[in-house]
Amino acid sequence: MKLMKVLFAAMMVGVLAIAAGCGNNDKIVVATDAAFAPFEYLDKGEIVGFDVDILEAVMAEAGLEYELKNTGWDPLFAALDDNQVGFGISGISITPDRMESYDFSNPYFESKLLAVFPESLKISGMQDLAGLKIGVQNGTTGQEAVEKILGKNHSAISKYDSTALAFMSLKAGNVDVVVTDNTVAEEYIKNNPNDKLQTYTDPTLFAPEYYAMAFPKGSELKADIDAALQKVIESGKYAEIFEKWFGYAPNTEVLLQ
Ligand code: ARG
């Protein structure tokens, strides 16, 4: 009887050890929507991009283990709401609306919106968007900006689950214009030279936006991530990653203010 108890105890210790070691319990799950090149996209099944490299550098600096999960855009925020992930990195702009529901790291990238459309169209002001079919990714700042011009749920606005889908729709001629982040727009235009696309931006309507990692409100991770990000920027690692993806040196001053 005594032997049985000892054996049982030993077995339980074993089971617990396996559970702790094998599970990803100790890894922080980071959510992303990997259809937003060059920030996060799939390359032969692997998630790559500027954000992915920044995340890797920051987590190494913070000494934290993590697993990057391609949840998609809307599910990313749902996962934050339910505390199912540690945080999200996905070219997420800090906005007043989102600040009510999430905590943000310090910013790591400056962006602005662009309208992308075929060279055959003439757009010289935002008023020219009226009468055109516009594609945006659902739940993005692009959608918000276009709705500010045309009105909420306007019939000319098509909302897609991903920015990649919005671009496919532009290629197919289902929409005339896509409004999205400048760096993503420029990457798409570069990769699709035959589509003969051009861009327009409105400096007053499309103000600078800042990307940051988004946490569930009250997350204790934020402080560690901010400290690590600061070190990654100050050490020059940030500039190295930036140059690798964009081919020029970043202005880190804006980020450190
Ligand atoms: N910066 C824009 C926003 O925060 C678009 C981000 C979309 N990111 C993505 N991975 N699809 O609304």
Short mmCIF file of N, CA and C and ligand atoms in Angstrom, two decimals, residues 33 36 40 73 90-93 98 137 139-141 163 181 209 211, ligand 1:
data_model
loop_
_atom_site.label_atom_id
_atom_site.label_comp_id
_atom_site.label_asym_id
_atom_site.label_seq_id
_atom_site.Cartn_x
_atom_site.Cartn_y
_atom_site.Cartn_z
N ASP A 33 -1.78 39.67 -37.91
CA ASP A 33 -2.55 39.41 -39.13
C ASP A 33 -1.54 39.46 -40.27
N PHE A 36 -0.01 41.75 -44.47
CA PHE A 36 0.23 43.18 -44.43
C PHE A 36 1.71 43.44 -44.70
N GLU A 40 4.04 42.24 -41.85
CA GLU A 40 3.89 40.84 -41.50
C GLU A 40 3.18 40.15 -42.65
N TRP A 73 -6.96 39.80 -38.42
CA TRP A 73 -7.07 41.14 -37.82
C TRP A 73 -8.18 41.26 -36.76
N SER A 90 1.01 44.15 -35.30
CA SER A 90 0.39 43.97 -36.61
C SER A 90 0.22 45.30 -37.34
N GLY A 91 1.23 46.16 -37.22
CA GLY A 91 1.07 47.49 -37.80
C GLY A 91 -0.11 48.22 -37.19
N ILE A 92 -0.35 47.98 -35.90
CA ILE A 92 -1.52 48.53 -35.23
C ILE A 92 -1.28 50.00 -34.86
N SER A 93 -2.07 50.90 -35.42
CA SER A 93 -1.92 52.31 -35.09
C SER A 93 -2.57 52.61 -33.75
N ARG A 98 -9.08 53.01 -29.77
CA ARG A 98 -8.44 51.78 -29.29
C ARG A 98 -7.85 51.96 -27.90
N GLN A 137 -9.51 47.72 -45.46
CA GLN A 137 -9.57 46.57 -44.56
C GLN A 137 -10.49 46.93 -43.41
N GLY A 139 -12.15 47.53 -40.01
CA GLY A 139 -11.63 47.83 -38.67
C GLY A 139 -10.27 48.48 -38.65
N THR A 140 -9.91 49.13 -39.75
CA THR A 140 -8.61 49.82 -39.77
C THR A 140 -8.80 51.33 -39.81
N THR A 141 -7.69 52.03 -39.64
CA THR A 141 -7.73 53.49 -39.70
C THR A 141 -8.10 53.94 -41.12
N THR A 163 -5.99 43.39 -45.81
CA THR A 163 -5.56 44.38 -46.80
C THR A 163 -5.20 43.68 -48.10
N ASP A 181 -2.18 51.95 -45.37
CA ASP A 181 -0.97 52.57 -44.84
C ASP A 181 0.09 52.74 -45.94
N GLU A 209 0.31 58.49 -38.12
CA GLU A 209 -0.17 57.50 -37.16
C GLU A 209 1.07 56.77 -36.63
N TYR A 211 2.57 53.13 -35.03
CA TYR A 211 2.35 51.71 -34.73
C TYR A 211 2.90 51.39 -33.35
N1 ARG B 1 -2.38 50.78 -39.28
C1 ARG B 1 -3.73 50.45 -39.62
C2 ARG B 1 -4.56 50.33 -38.37
O1 ARG B 1 -4.05 50.21 -37.31
C3 ARG B 1 -3.83 49.16 -40.41
C4 ARG B 1 -3.18 47.99 -39.79
C5 ARG B 1 -3.52 46.70 -40.46
N2 ARG B 1 -2.62 45.69 -40.06
C6 ARG B 1 -2.68 44.42 -40.50
N3 ARG B 1 -1.76 43.58 -40.13
N4 ARG B 1 -3.62 44.08 -41.30
O2 ARG B 1 -5.77 50.36 -38.42
#
